[in-house]
């Protein structure tokens, strides 16, 4: 067990470490972005209201209170600043 933990820590990717370091609401928002991206794979895009609706559903499924829509854009900016999208 100690060996597998050491190997996992050694070979953990930087991207995984970055995602794990995000606050919980940013992780949920990122999941909502991925889900919205899958739904609009035709390139139609996604509005902030659409993203917030997906995020609220994820929060509800995790029994967490969702942040108000006005707090979502700064979280999106934080996620983008982390370099997750390229």
Short mmCIF file of C-alpha atoms in Angstrom, two decimals:
data_model
loop_
_atom_site.label_atom_id
_atom_site.label_comp_id
_atom_site.label_asym_id
_atom_site.label_seq_id
_atom_site.Cartn_x
_atom_site.Cartn_y
_atom_site.Cartn_z
CA UNK A 1 0.00 0.00 0.00
CA UNK A 2 2.83 2.42 0.80
CA UNK A 3 4.47 1.59 -2.51
CA UNK A 4 1.34 2.32 -4.54
CA UNK A 5 0.88 5.64 -2.71
CA UNK A 6 4.50 6.58 -3.43
CA UNK A 7 4.17 5.65 -7.09
CA UNK A 8 0.92 7.57 -7.43
CA UNK A 9 2.50 10.66 -5.87
CA UNK A 10 5.56 10.38 -8.09
CA UNK A 11 3.75 9.90 -11.37
CA UNK A 12 0.75 12.13 -10.76
CA UNK A 13 0.36 14.52 -13.66
CA UNK A 14 0.58 18.25 -13.18
CA UNK A 15 -2.92 18.63 -14.63
CA UNK A 16 -4.43 16.24 -12.08
CA UNK A 17 -2.65 18.02 -9.25
CA UNK A 18 -3.95 21.35 -10.52
CA UNK A 19 -7.53 20.08 -10.75
CA UNK A 20 -7.35 18.60 -7.26
CA UNK A 21 -6.05 21.89 -5.89
CA UNK A 22 -9.04 23.87 -7.16
CA UNK A 23 -11.68 24.83 -4.59
CA UNK A 24 -14.75 22.58 -4.64
CA UNK A 25 -17.03 25.08 -6.38
CA UNK A 26 -14.46 25.65 -9.11
CA UNK A 27 -14.21 21.89 -9.60
CA UNK A 28 -18.00 21.67 -9.93
CA UNK A 29 -18.03 24.60 -12.34
CA UNK A 30 -15.36 22.94 -14.44
CA UNK A 31 -17.46 19.75 -14.53
CA UNK A 32 -20.45 21.84 -15.62
CA UNK A 33 -18.32 23.36 -18.40
CA UNK A 34 -17.37 19.90 -19.63
CA UNK A 35 -20.99 18.74 -19.53
CA UNK A 36 -22.15 21.86 -21.39
CA UNK A 37 -19.37 21.38 -23.94
CA UNK A 38 -20.55 17.85 -24.61
CA UNK A 39 -24.12 19.06 -25.12
CA UNK A 40 -23.09 21.83 -27.50
CA UNK A 41 -20.46 19.89 -29.43
CA UNK A 42 -21.82 21.44 -32.62
CA UNK A 43 -20.03 24.67 -31.71
CA UNK A 44 -23.16 26.48 -30.56
CA UNK A 45 -21.54 27.76 -27.39
CA UNK A 46 -23.00 28.22 -23.96
CA UNK A 47 -24.38 31.20 -22.09
CA UNK A 48 -23.52 32.03 -18.50
CA UNK A 49 -27.14 31.21 -17.58
CA UNK A 50 -26.82 27.76 -19.21
CA UNK A 51 -23.55 27.13 -17.39
CA UNK A 52 -25.05 28.24 -14.07
CA UNK A 53 -28.02 25.92 -14.55
CA UNK A 54 -25.69 22.94 -15.11
CA UNK A 55 -23.56 23.99 -12.15
CA UNK A 56 -26.65 24.26 -9.90
CA UNK A 57 -27.72 20.73 -10.87
CA UNK A 58 -24.26 19.40 -9.98
CA UNK A 59 -24.29 21.26 -6.66
CA UNK A 60 -27.71 19.84 -5.91
CA UNK A 61 -26.52 16.31 -6.69
CA UNK A 62 -23.66 16.85 -4.23
CA UNK A 63 -26.01 18.40 -1.64
CA UNK A 64 -24.10 21.68 -1.73
CA UNK A 65 -25.53 25.17 -1.97
CA UNK A 66 -24.82 26.72 -5.36
CA UNK A 67 -23.20 30.11 -5.64
CA UNK A 68 -25.33 32.85 -7.22
CA UNK A 69 -24.94 33.48 -10.93
CA UNK A 70 -23.09 36.73 -10.25
CA UNK A 71 -20.23 34.81 -8.65
CA UNK A 72 -19.79 32.40 -11.55
CA UNK A 73 -17.92 34.67 -13.97
CA UNK A 74 -15.04 35.34 -11.54
CA UNK A 75 -14.74 31.57 -11.02
CA UNK A 76 -14.61 31.08 -14.80
CA UNK A 77 -11.84 33.69 -14.97
CA UNK A 78 -9.93 31.90 -12.20
CA UNK A 79 -10.21 28.58 -14.03
CA UNK A 80 -9.00 30.19 -17.26
CA UNK A 81 -6.09 31.85 -15.44
CA UNK A 82 -4.93 28.43 -14.20
CA UNK A 83 -4.19 27.48 -17.78
CA UNK A 84 -6.53 24.51 -17.80
CA UNK A 85 -7.85 25.34 -21.26
CA UNK A 86 -4.55 25.47 -23.00
#
